[in-house]
Amino acid sequence: MNIRKVFFLCCGLPGMFFQDFTDLKFDVYYRNLTTKGNLIANMYRVILDEVDPPPAIRVVVHSENVTERNPFTVTIVRGTSIMSVTSFLYWFTTDTLCDADTLKENLGQPVIVSVASAQITSFRFRVKSVENFHIG
């Protein structure tokens, strides 16, 4: 296990469960979401379809206000998949998260998202399905 995962599991993950979540809808493109600044994390929970959950999700995050003095960080958890990105420059990221555990009960669990920045910053966000994605 690398140091980033150890840091996240010890410092980042516990904080996710002591804050209120803002629920976001799956496959909706959100504009003008805002961070709190001071690297205080906004916590989001993206609710997936429990009956027919996507096998893989694509996460898109975009902020134009990122500078060397205003770093922007995002952590996304779905099942056992964790994506954590920090940037000090113009910021756009997209990534696909999937899990080898394909039981519907597990795939239908909410996606947990943490977003923080040094200064109050607006950003855009979307979680969508990846069509025809198969592991193995």
mmCIF file of N, CA and C in Angstrom:
data_model
loop_
_atom_site.group_PDB
_atom_site.id
_atom_site.type_symbol
_atom_site.label_atom_id
_atom_site.label_comp_id
_atom_site.label_asym_id
_atom_site.label_seq_id
_atom_site.Cartn_x
_atom_site.Cartn_y
_atom_site.Cartn_z
ATOM 1 N N MET A 1 0.855 -1.171 0.000
ATOM 2 C CA MET A 1 0.000 0.000 0.000
ATOM 3 C C MET A 1 0.904 1.238 0.000
ATOM 4 N N ASN A 2 0.621 2.183 -0.903
ATOM 5 C CA ASN A 2 1.483 3.360 -0.970
ATOM 6 C C ASN A 2 1.084 4.408 0.069
ATOM 7 N N ILE A 3 1.932 5.405 0.241
ATOM 8 C CA ILE A 3 1.751 6.411 1.284
ATOM 9 C C ILE A 3 0.493 7.248 1.068
ATOM 10 N N ARG A 4 0.102 7.492 -0.187
ATOM 11 C CA ARG A 4 -1.104 8.278 -0.463
ATOM 12 C C ARG A 4 -2.343 7.563 0.039
ATOM 13 N N LYS A 5 -2.401 6.243 -0.178
ATOM 14 C CA LYS A 5 -3.556 5.481 0.300
ATOM 15 C C LYS A 5 -3.595 5.440 1.825
ATOM 16 N N VAL A 6 -2.436 5.284 2.450
ATOM 17 C CA VAL A 6 -2.377 5.259 3.911
ATOM 18 C C VAL A 6 -2.841 6.602 4.473
ATOM 19 N N PHE A 7 -2.358 7.710 3.877
ATOM 20 C CA PHE A 7 -2.770 9.040 4.319
ATOM 21 C C PHE A 7 -4.276 9.213 4.178
ATOM 22 N N PHE A 8 -4.825 8.811 3.030
ATOM 23 C CA PHE A 8 -6.259 8.962 2.801
ATOM 24 C C PHE A 8 -7.059 8.140 3.801
ATOM 25 N N LEU A 9 -6.659 6.883 4.025
ATOM 26 C CA LEU A 9 -7.400 6.013 4.931
ATOM 27 C C LEU A 9 -7.342 6.510 6.371
ATOM 28 N N CYS A 10 -6.219 7.114 6.766
ATOM 29 C CA CYS A 10 -6.068 7.592 8.141
ATOM 30 C C CYS A 10 -6.648 8.987 8.348
ATOM 31 N N CYS A 11 -6.504 9.854 7.346
ATOM 32 C CA CYS A 11 -6.884 11.257 7.520
ATOM 33 C C CYS A 11 -8.135 11.654 6.743
ATOM 34 N N GLY A 12 -8.229 11.231 5.504
ATOM 35 C CA GLY A 12 -9.329 11.684 4.656
ATOM 36 C C GLY A 12 -10.613 10.915 4.851
ATOM 37 N N LEU A 13 -10.538 9.600 4.855
ATOM 38 C CA LEU A 13 -11.733 8.768 4.912
ATOM 39 C C LEU A 13 -12.527 8.957 6.196
ATOM 40 N N PRO A 14 -11.900 8.987 7.396
ATOM 41 C CA PRO A 14 -12.703 9.171 8.604
ATOM 42 C C PRO A 14 -13.494 10.477 8.600
ATOM 43 N N GLY A 15 -12.914 11.554 8.064
ATOM 44 C CA GLY A 15 -13.615 12.830 8.020
ATOM 45 C C GLY A 15 -14.845 12.805 7.138
ATOM 46 N N MET A 16 -14.884 11.897 6.178
ATOM 47 C CA MET A 16 -16.023 11.807 5.279
ATOM 48 C C MET A 16 -17.292 11.373 6.010
ATOM 49 N N PHE A 17 -17.157 10.692 7.127
ATOM 50 C CA PHE A 17 -18.320 10.122 7.784
ATOM 51 C C PHE A 17 -18.805 10.960 8.960
ATOM 52 N N PHE A 18 -18.195 12.134 9.189
ATOM 53 C CA PHE A 18 -18.619 12.997 10.272
ATOM 54 C C PHE A 18 -19.204 14.304 9.755
ATOM 55 N N GLN A 19 -19.470 14.391 8.477
ATOM 56 C CA GLN A 19 -20.051 15.584 7.892
ATOM 57 C C GLN A 19 -21.359 15.205 7.218
ATOM 58 N N ASP A 20 -22.204 16.201 7.045
ATOM 59 C CA ASP A 20 -23.432 15.973 6.299
ATOM 60 C C ASP A 20 -23.111 15.942 4.816
ATOM 61 N N PHE A 21 -23.782 15.063 4.117
ATOM 62 C CA PHE A 21 -23.603 14.949 2.679
ATOM 63 C C PHE A 21 -24.666 15.765 1.960
ATOM 64 N N THR A 22 -24.293 16.310 0.822
ATOM 65 C CA THR A 22 -25.254 16.887 -0.101
ATOM 66 C C THR A 22 -25.501 15.826 -1.156
ATOM 67 N N ASP A 23 -26.757 15.416 -1.310
ATOM 68 C CA ASP A 23 -27.082 14.387 -2.299
ATOM 69 C C ASP A 23 -27.175 15.002 -3.688
ATOM 70 N N LEU A 24 -26.512 14.365 -4.643
ATOM 71 C CA LEU A 24 -26.553 14.776 -6.041
ATOM 72 C C LEU A 24 -27.154 13.648 -6.865
ATOM 73 N N LYS A 25 -27.804 14.018 -7.944
ATOM 74 C CA LYS A 25 -28.407 13.015 -8.822
ATOM 75 C C LYS A 25 -27.386 12.503 -9.824
ATOM 76 N N PHE A 26 -27.544 11.253 -10.158
ATOM 77 C CA PHE A 26 -26.699 10.587 -11.137
ATOM 78 C C PHE A 26 -26.983 11.136 -12.529
ATOM 79 N N ASP A 27 -25.944 11.328 -13.324
ATOM 80 C CA ASP A 27 -26.020 11.768 -14.718
ATOM 81 C C ASP A 27 -26.641 13.158 -14.886
ATOM 82 N N VAL A 28 -26.413 14.016 -13.906
ATOM 83 C CA VAL A 28 -26.824 15.416 -14.004
ATOM 84 C C VAL A 28 -25.549 16.252 -13.989
ATOM 85 N N TYR A 29 -25.443 17.207 -14.915
ATOM 86 C CA TYR A 29 -24.271 18.077 -15.000
ATOM 87 C C TYR A 29 -24.517 19.284 -14.104
ATOM 88 N N TYR A 30 -23.805 19.360 -12.991
ATOM 89 C CA TYR A 30 -23.959 20.449 -12.033
ATOM 90 C C TYR A 30 -22.973 21.560 -12.358
ATOM 91 N N ARG A 31 -23.487 22.797 -12.413
ATOM 92 C CA ARG A 31 -22.663 23.973 -12.645
ATOM 93 C C ARG A 31 -22.725 24.845 -11.393
ATOM 94 N N ASN A 32 -21.692 25.611 -11.186
ATOM 95 C CA ASN A 32 -21.644 26.587 -10.091
ATOM 96 C C ASN A 32 -21.770 25.978 -8.701
ATOM 97 N N LEU A 33 -21.286 24.752 -8.509
ATOM 98 C CA LEU A 33 -21.108 24.254 -7.151
ATOM 99 C C LEU A 33 -19.938 25.034 -6.564
ATOM 100 N N THR A 34 -19.896 25.219 -5.262
ATOM 101 C CA THR A 34 -18.881 26.069 -4.650
ATOM 102 C C THR A 34 -18.211 25.372 -3.473
ATOM 103 N N THR A 35 -16.887 25.510 -3.391
ATOM 104 C CA THR A 35 -16.159 24.994 -2.234
ATOM 105 C C THR A 35 -16.259 25.996 -1.088
ATOM 106 N N LYS A 36 -15.867 25.565 0.107
ATOM 107 C CA LYS A 36 -15.917 26.422 1.297
ATOM 108 C C LYS A 36 -14.630 27.213 1.507
ATOM 109 N N GLY A 37 -13.557 26.817 0.818
ATOM 110 C CA GLY A 37 -12.261 27.452 1.041
ATOM 111 C C GLY A 37 -11.571 26.867 2.263
ATOM 112 N N ASN A 38 -10.353 27.330 2.539
ATOM 113 C CA ASN A 38 -9.553 26.879 3.684
ATOM 114 C C ASN A 38 -9.359 25.365 3.707
ATOM 115 N N LEU A 39 -9.411 24.734 2.547
ATOM 116 C CA LEU A 39 -9.272 23.281 2.400
ATOM 117 C C LEU A 39 -10.288 22.498 3.226
ATOM 118 N N ILE A 40 -11.443 23.122 3.506
ATOM 119 C CA ILE A 40 -12.546 22.431 4.174
ATOM 120 C C ILE A 40 -13.332 21.690 3.096
ATOM 121 N N ALA A 41 -13.506 20.406 3.285
ATOM 122 C CA ALA A 41 -14.119 19.573 2.245
ATOM 123 C C ALA A 41 -15.635 19.719 2.206
ATOM 124 N N ASN A 42 -16.155 19.841 0.991
ATOM 125 C CA ASN A 42 -17.587 19.672 0.746
ATOM 126 C C ASN A 42 -17.799 18.189 0.507
ATOM 127 N N MET A 43 -18.810 17.613 1.113
ATOM 128 C CA MET A 43 -19.066 16.187 0.969
ATOM 129 C C MET A 43 -20.337 15.976 0.154
ATOM 130 N N TYR A 44 -20.215 15.168 -0.891
ATOM 131 C CA TYR A 44 -21.341 14.861 -1.760
ATOM 132 C C TYR A 44 -21.552 13.355 -1.803
ATOM 133 N N ARG A 45 -22.794 12.983 -2.023
ATOM 134 C CA ARG A 45 -23.150 11.579 -2.202
ATOM 135 C C ARG A 45 -23.990 11.508 -3.472
ATOM 136 N N VAL A 46 -23.489 10.759 -4.454
ATOM 137 C CA VAL A 46 -24.214 10.598 -5.716
ATOM 138 C C VAL A 46 -24.990 9.291 -5.622
ATOM 139 N N ILE A 47 -26.301 9.401 -5.697
ATOM 140 C CA ILE A 47 -27.182 8.248 -5.551
ATOM 141 C C ILE A 47 -27.307 7.543 -6.897
ATOM 142 N N LEU A 48 -26.990 6.247 -6.907
ATOM 143 C CA LEU A 48 -27.074 5.443 -8.127
ATOM 144 C C LEU A 48 -28.369 4.642 -8.141
ATOM 145 N N ASP A 49 -28.729 4.143 -9.297
ATOM 146 C CA ASP A 49 -29.902 3.283 -9.454
ATOM 147 C C ASP A 49 -29.592 1.934 -8.814
ATOM 148 N N GLU A 50 -30.304 1.591 -7.748
ATOM 149 C CA GLU A 50 -30.041 0.332 -7.050
ATOM 150 C C GLU A 50 -30.532 -0.879 -7.831
ATOM 151 N N VAL A 51 -31.544 -0.704 -8.674
ATOM 152 C CA VAL A 51 -32.098 -1.816 -9.450
ATOM 153 C C VAL A 51 -31.196 -2.159 -10.629
ATOM 154 N N ASP A 52 -30.711 -1.145 -11.327
ATOM 155 C CA ASP A 52 -29.858 -1.361 -12.497
ATOM 156 C C ASP A 52 -28.626 -0.452 -12.410
ATOM 157 N N PRO A 53 -27.705 -0.737 -11.479
ATOM 158 C CA PRO A 53 -26.548 0.145 -11.297
ATOM 159 C C PRO A 53 -25.556 0.024 -12.450
ATOM 160 N N PRO A 54 -24.848 1.101 -12.766
ATOM 161 C CA PRO A 54 -23.851 1.044 -13.841
ATOM 162 C C PRO A 54 -22.640 0.216 -13.410
ATOM 163 N N PRO A 55 -22.069 -0.581 -14.319
ATOM 164 C CA PRO A 55 -20.880 -1.364 -13.972
ATOM 165 C C PRO A 55 -19.650 -0.480 -13.760
ATOM 166 N N ALA A 56 -19.637 0.675 -14.413
ATOM 167 C CA ALA A 56 -18.532 1.624 -14.261
ATOM 168 C C ALA A 56 -19.103 3.031 -14.352
ATOM 169 N N ILE A 57 -18.446 3.963 -13.674
ATOM 170 C CA ILE A 57 -18.882 5.357 -13.729
ATOM 171 C C ILE A 57 -17.736 6.225 -14.215
ATOM 172 N N ARG A 58 -18.080 7.307 -14.862
ATOM 173 C CA ARG A 58 -17.094 8.306 -15.268
ATOM 174 C C ARG A 58 -17.398 9.574 -14.484
ATOM 175 N N VAL A 59 -16.362 10.119 -13.873
ATOM 176 C CA VAL A 59 -16.483 11.324 -13.067
ATOM 177 C C VAL A 59 -15.781 12.456 -13.796
ATOM 178 N N VAL A 60 -16.462 13.592 -13.918
ATOM 179 C CA VAL A 60 -15.900 14.768 -14.581
ATOM 180 C C VAL A 60 -15.967 15.936 -13.596
ATOM 181 N N VAL A 61 -14.816 16.584 -13.355
ATOM 182 C CA VAL A 61 -14.740 17.743 -12.471
ATOM 183 C C VAL A 61 -13.950 18.823 -13.198
ATOM 184 N N HIS A 62 -14.445 20.070 -13.118
ATOM 185 C CA HIS A 62 -13.815 21.165 -13.852
ATOM 186 C C HIS A 62 -13.908 22.447 -13.026
ATOM 187 N N SER A 63 -12.782 23.118 -12.833
ATOM 188 C CA SER A 63 -12.758 24.415 -12.165
ATOM 189 C C SER A 63 -11.742 25.307 -12.861
ATOM 190 N N GLU A 64 -12.137 26.545 -13.146
ATOM 191 C CA GLU A 64 -11.243 27.480 -13.833
ATOM 192 C C GLU A 64 -10.496 28.383 -12.861
ATOM 193 N N ASN A 65 -10.787 28.301 -11.570
ATOM 194 C CA ASN A 65 -10.199 29.218 -10.590
ATOM 195 C C ASN A 65 -9.010 28.631 -9.851
ATOM 196 N N VAL A 66 -8.401 27.598 -10.382
ATOM 197 C CA VAL A 66 -7.291 26.936 -9.707
ATOM 198 C C VAL A 66 -5.988 27.647 -10.054
ATOM 199 N N THR A 67 -5.225 27.998 -9.029
ATOM 200 C CA THR A 67 -3.919 28.632 -9.213
ATOM 201 C C THR A 67 -2.946 28.007 -8.216
ATOM 202 N N GLU A 68 -1.701 28.456 -8.258
ATOM 203 C CA GLU A 68 -0.719 27.944 -7.300
ATOM 204 C C GLU A 68 -1.101 28.290 -5.864
ATOM 205 N N ARG A 69 -1.826 29.378 -5.684
ATOM 206 C CA ARG A 69 -2.256 29.772 -4.339
ATOM 207 C C ARG A 69 -3.633 29.222 -3.988
ATOM 208 N N ASN A 70 -4.260 28.572 -4.919
ATOM 209 C CA ASN A 70 -5.593 28.011 -4.683
ATOM 210 C C ASN A 70 -5.656 26.573 -5.195
ATOM 211 N N PRO A 71 -4.952 25.650 -4.540
ATOM 212 C CA PRO A 71 -5.012 24.255 -4.990
ATOM 213 C C PRO A 71 -6.417 23.691 -4.818
ATOM 214 N N PHE A 72 -6.740 22.743 -5.650
ATOM 215 C CA PHE A 72 -8.072 22.134 -5.712
ATOM 216 C C PHE A 72 -7.886 20.632 -5.586
ATOM 217 N N THR A 73 -8.616 20.002 -4.693
ATOM 218 C CA THR A 73 -8.459 18.570 -4.486
ATOM 219 C C THR A 73 -9.808 17.861 -4.506
ATOM 220 N N VAL A 74 -9.829 16.692 -5.108
ATOM 221 C CA VAL A 74 -11.044 15.882 -5.220
ATOM 222 C C VAL A 74 -10.700 14.443 -4.853
ATOM 223 N N THR A 75 -11.538 13.830 -4.021
ATOM 224 C CA THR A 75 -11.412 12.409 -3.712
ATOM 225 C C THR A 75 -12.761 11.762 -3.969
ATOM 226 N N ILE A 76 -12.744 10.658 -4.709
ATOM 227 C CA ILE A 76 -13.973 9.953 -5.070
ATOM 228 C C ILE A 76 -13.831 8.500 -4.655
ATOM 229 N N VAL A 77 -14.867 7.967 -3.997
ATOM 230 C CA VAL A 77 -14.858 6.576 -3.549
ATOM 231 C C VAL A 77 -16.097 5.879 -4.091
ATOM 232 N N ARG A 78 -15.858 4.766 -4.777
ATOM 233 C CA ARG A 78 -16.956 3.893 -5.204
ATOM 234 C C ARG A 78 -16.524 2.459 -4.930
ATOM 235 N N GLY A 79 -17.171 1.825 -3.990
ATOM 236 C CA GLY A 79 -16.774 0.468 -3.622
ATOM 237 C C GLY A 79 -15.356 0.482 -3.099
ATOM 238 N N THR A 80 -14.490 -0.320 -3.710
ATOM 239 C CA THR A 80 -13.083 -0.353 -3.301
ATOM 240 C C THR A 80 -12.206 0.514 -4.193
ATOM 241 N N SER A 81 -12.809 1.229 -5.146
ATOM 242 C CA SER A 81 -12.051 2.113 -6.037
ATOM 243 C C SER A 81 -11.967 3.508 -5.429
ATOM 244 N N ILE A 82 -10.755 4.063 -5.391
ATOM 245 C CA ILE A 82 -10.532 5.399 -4.852
ATOM 246 C C ILE A 82 -9.748 6.211 -5.874
ATOM 247 N N MET A 83 -10.242 7.414 -6.177
ATOM 248 C CA MET A 83 -9.523 8.337 -7.045
ATOM 249 C C MET A 83 -9.275 9.599 -6.234
ATOM 250 N N SER A 84 -8.024 10.019 -6.153
ATOM 251 C CA SER A 84 -7.684 11.229 -5.419
ATOM 252 C C SER A 84 -6.743 12.063 -6.276
ATOM 253 N N VAL A 85 -7.137 13.322 -6.538
ATOM 254 C CA VAL A 85 -6.359 14.194 -7.410
ATOM 255 C C VAL A 85 -6.247 15.568 -6.758
ATOM 256 N N THR A 86 -5.045 16.137 -6.794
ATOM 257 C CA THR A 86 -4.824 17.509 -6.356
ATOM 258 C C THR A 86 -4.115 18.240 -7.482
ATOM 259 N N SER A 87 -4.523 19.492 -7.740
ATOM 260 C CA SER A 87 -3.899 20.243 -8.820
ATOM 261 C C SER A 87 -3.670 21.685 -8.398
ATOM 262 N N PHE A 88 -2.614 22.275 -8.958
ATOM 263 C CA PHE A 88 -2.275 23.667 -8.693
ATOM 264 C C PHE A 88 -2.379 24.510 -9.962
ATOM 265 N N LEU A 89 -2.842 23.925 -11.043
ATOM 266 C CA LEU A 89 -2.949 24.624 -12.320
ATOM 267 C C LEU A 89 -4.379 24.549 -12.821
ATOM 268 N N TYR A 90 -4.610 25.057 -14.031
ATOM 269 C CA TYR A 90 -5.935 24.950 -14.645
ATOM 270 C C TYR A 90 -6.426 23.526 -14.468
ATOM 271 N N TRP A 91 -7.642 23.338 -14.009
ATOM 272 C CA TRP A 91 -8.041 22.024 -13.524
ATOM 273 C C TRP A 91 -9.239 21.445 -14.254
ATOM 274 N N PHE A 92 -8.982 20.306 -14.845
ATOM 275 C CA PHE A 92 -10.047 19.495 -15.426
ATOM 276 C C PHE A 92 -9.611 18.051 -15.268
ATOM 277 N N THR A 93 -10.465 17.220 -14.753
ATOM 278 C CA THR A 93 -10.123 15.805 -14.659
ATOM 279 C C THR A 93 -11.336 14.954 -14.980
ATOM 280 N N THR A 94 -11.067 13.833 -15.574
ATOM 281 C CA THR A 94 -12.105 12.835 -15.796
ATOM 282 C C THR A 94 -11.460 11.477 -15.597
ATOM 283 N N ASP A 95 -12.181 10.592 -14.979
ATOM 284 C CA ASP A 95 -11.644 9.259 -14.734
ATOM 285 C C ASP A 95 -12.790 8.270 -14.658
ATOM 286 N N THR A 96 -12.460 7.022 -14.920
ATOM 287 C CA THR A 96 -13.441 5.944 -14.859
ATOM 288 C C THR A 96 -13.158 5.102 -13.632
ATOM 289 N N LEU A 97 -14.181 4.862 -12.837
ATOM 290 C CA LEU A 97 -14.060 4.011 -11.666
ATOM 291 C C LEU A 97 -14.924 2.780 -11.862
ATOM 292 N N CYS A 98 -14.334 1.638 -11.614
ATOM 293 C CA CYS A 98 -15.068 0.383 -11.704
ATOM 294 C C CYS A 98 -14.607 -0.500 -10.558
ATOM 295 N N ASP A 99 -15.313 -1.573 -10.332
ATOM 296 C CA ASP A 99 -14.982 -2.457 -9.230
ATOM 297 C C ASP A 99 -15.131 -3.890 -9.693
ATOM 298 N N ALA A 100 -14.221 -4.741 -9.288
ATOM 299 C CA ALA A 100 -14.298 -6.155 -9.666
ATOM 300 C C ALA A 100 -15.482 -6.839 -8.996
ATOM 301 N N ASP A 101 -15.959 -6.275 -7.890
ATOM 302 C CA ASP A 101 -17.122 -6.820 -7.196
ATOM 303 C C ASP A 101 -18.374 -6.334 -7.920
ATOM 304 N N THR A 102 -18.976 -7.186 -8.724
ATOM 305 C CA THR A 102 -20.083 -6.773 -9.584
ATOM 306 C C THR A 102 -21.455 -7.159 -9.040
ATOM 307 N N LEU A 103 -21.560 -7.464 -7.750
ATOM 308 C CA LEU A 103 -22.869 -7.732 -7.168
ATOM 309 C C LEU A 103 -23.702 -6.457 -7.209
ATOM 310 N N LYS A 104 -24.978 -6.570 -7.583
ATOM 311 C CA LYS A 104 -25.827 -5.387 -7.714
ATOM 312 C C LYS A 104 -25.930 -4.600 -6.411
ATOM 313 N N GLU A 105 -25.934 -5.318 -5.272
ATOM 314 C CA GLU A 105 -26.025 -4.611 -3.990
ATOM 315 C C GLU A 105 -24.828 -3.686 -3.798
ATOM 316 N N ASN A 106 -23.662 -4.114 -4.245
ATOM 317 C CA ASN A 106 -22.456 -3.300 -4.082
ATOM 318 C C ASN A 106 -22.355 -2.213 -5.139
ATOM 319 N N LEU A 107 -22.710 -2.529 -6.380
ATOM 320 C CA LEU A 107 -22.642 -1.529 -7.453
ATOM 321 C C LEU A 107 -23.644 -0.404 -7.236
ATOM 322 N N GLY A 108 -24.731 -0.676 -6.536
ATOM 323 C CA GLY A 108 -25.766 0.326 -6.314
ATOM 324 C C GLY A 108 -25.492 1.254 -5.145
ATOM 325 N N GLN A 109 -24.382 1.043 -4.435
ATOM 326 C CA GLN A 109 -24.043 1.915 -3.308
ATOM 327 C C GLN A 109 -23.702 3.318 -3.813
ATOM 328 N N PRO A 110 -23.993 4.352 -3.026
ATOM 329 C CA PRO A 110 -23.698 5.722 -3.464
ATOM 330 C C PRO A 110 -22.207 5.950 -3.700
ATOM 331 N N VAL A 111 -21.914 6.893 -4.569
ATOM 332 C CA VAL A 111 -20.549 7.343 -4.815
ATOM 333 C C VAL A 111 -20.295 8.493 -3.840
ATOM 334 N N ILE A 112 -19.191 8.419 -3.099
ATOM 335 C CA ILE A 112 -18.852 9.448 -2.117
ATOM 336 C C ILE A 112 -17.788 10.363 -2.725
ATOM 337 N N VAL A 113 -18.021 11.681 -2.636
ATOM 338 C CA VAL A 113 -17.123 12.658 -3.251
ATOM 339 C C VAL A 113 -16.766 13.734 -2.225
ATOM 340 N N SER A 114 -15.476 14.048 -2.144
ATOM 341 C CA SER A 114 -14.973 15.121 -1.294
ATOM 342 C C SER A 114 -14.275 16.139 -2.195
ATOM 343 N N VAL A 115 -14.647 17.419 -2.069
ATOM 344 C CA VAL A 115 -14.045 18.481 -2.880
ATOM 345 C C VAL A 115 -13.609 19.606 -1.943
ATOM 346 N N ALA A 116 -12.363 20.072 -2.110
ATOM 347 C CA ALA A 116 -11.861 21.163 -1.269
ATOM 348 C C ALA A 116 -10.908 22.042 -2.070
ATOM 349 N N SER A 117 -10.778 23.293 -1.632
ATOM 350 C CA SER A 117 -9.812 24.213 -2.239
ATOM 351 C C SER A 117 -9.368 25.215 -1.180
ATOM 352 N N ALA A 118 -8.260 25.886 -1.436
ATOM 353 C CA ALA A 118 -7.727 26.853 -0.479
ATOM 354 C C ALA A 118 -8.622 28.085 -0.378
ATOM 355 N N GLN A 119 -9.146 28.543 -1.509
ATOM 356 C CA GLN A 119 -10.040 29.698 -1.539
ATOM 357 C C GLN A 119 -11.400 29.238 -2.044
ATOM 358 N N ILE A 120 -12.429 30.018 -1.773
ATOM 359 C CA ILE A 120 -13.762 29.679 -2.270
ATOM 360 C C ILE A 120 -13.700 29.643 -3.790
ATOM 361 N N THR A 121 -14.140 28.529 -4.361
ATOM 362 C CA THR A 121 -13.997 28.287 -5.796
ATOM 363 C C THR A 121 -15.254 27.627 -6.335
ATOM 364 N N SER A 122 -15.690 28.049 -7.515
ATOM 365 C CA SER A 122 -16.816 27.364 -8.153
ATOM 366 C C SER A 122 -16.275 26.259 -9.058
ATOM 367 N N PHE A 123 -17.091 25.218 -9.236
ATOM 368 C CA PHE A 123 -16.676 24.111 -10.090
ATOM 369 C C PHE A 123 -17.897 23.443 -10.700
ATOM 370 N N ARG A 124 -17.627 22.643 -11.709
ATOM 371 C CA ARG A 124 -18.665 21.853 -12.381
ATOM 372 C C ARG A 124 -18.393 20.379 -12.110
ATOM 373 N N PHE A 125 -19.459 19.583 -12.078
ATOM 374 C CA PHE A 125 -19.313 18.197 -11.650
ATOM 375 C C PHE A 125 -20.389 17.318 -12.289
ATOM 376 N N ARG A 126 -19.978 16.102 -12.650
ATOM 377 C CA ARG A 126 -20.938 15.136 -13.196
ATOM 378 C C ARG A 126 -20.423 13.716 -12.958
ATOM 379 N N VAL A 127 -21.329 12.817 -12.610
ATOM 380 C CA VAL A 127 -21.046 11.385 -12.548
ATOM 381 C C VAL A 127 -22.012 10.730 -13.514
ATOM 382 N N LYS A 128 -21.471 9.989 -14.482
ATOM 383 C CA LYS A 128 -22.324 9.345 -15.478
ATOM 384 C C LYS A 128 -21.883 7.905 -15.693
ATOM 385 N N SER A 129 -22.723 7.152 -16.352
ATOM 386 C CA SER A 129 -22.453 5.744 -16.632
ATOM 387 C C SER A 129 -21.498 5.610 -17.812
ATOM 388 N N VAL A 130 -20.684 4.566 -17.775
ATOM 389 C CA VAL A 130 -19.841 4.222 -18.916
ATOM 390 C C VAL A 130 -20.526 3.046 -19.606
ATOM 391 N N GLU A 131 -21.038 3.290 -20.780
ATOM 392 C CA GLU A 131 -21.782 2.258 -21.504
ATOM 393 C C GLU A 131 -20.866 1.137 -21.976
ATOM 394 N N ASN A 132 -21.381 -0.073 -21.967
ATOM 395 C CA ASN A 132 -20.687 -1.269 -22.481
ATOM 396 C C ASN A 132 -19.315 -1.478 -21.850
ATOM 397 N N PHE A 133 -19.185 -1.192 -20.576
ATOM 398 C CA PHE A 133 -17.921 -1.387 -19.872
ATOM 399 C C PHE A 133 -17.935 -2.757 -19.210
ATOM 400 N N HIS A 134 -16.916 -3.553 -19.479
ATOM 401 C CA HIS A 134 -16.838 -4.899 -18.910
ATOM 402 C C HIS A 134 -15.441 -5.133 -18.360
ATOM 403 N N ILE A 135 -15.368 -5.698 -17.169
ATOM 404 C CA ILE A 135 -14.088 -6.053 -16.563
ATOM 405 C C ILE A 135 -13.753 -7.479 -16.964
ATOM 406 N N GLY A 136 -12.505 -7.677 -17.353
ATOM 407 C CA GLY A 136 -12.053 -9.042 -17.643
ATOM 408 C C GLY A 136 -12.188 -9.406 -19.005
#
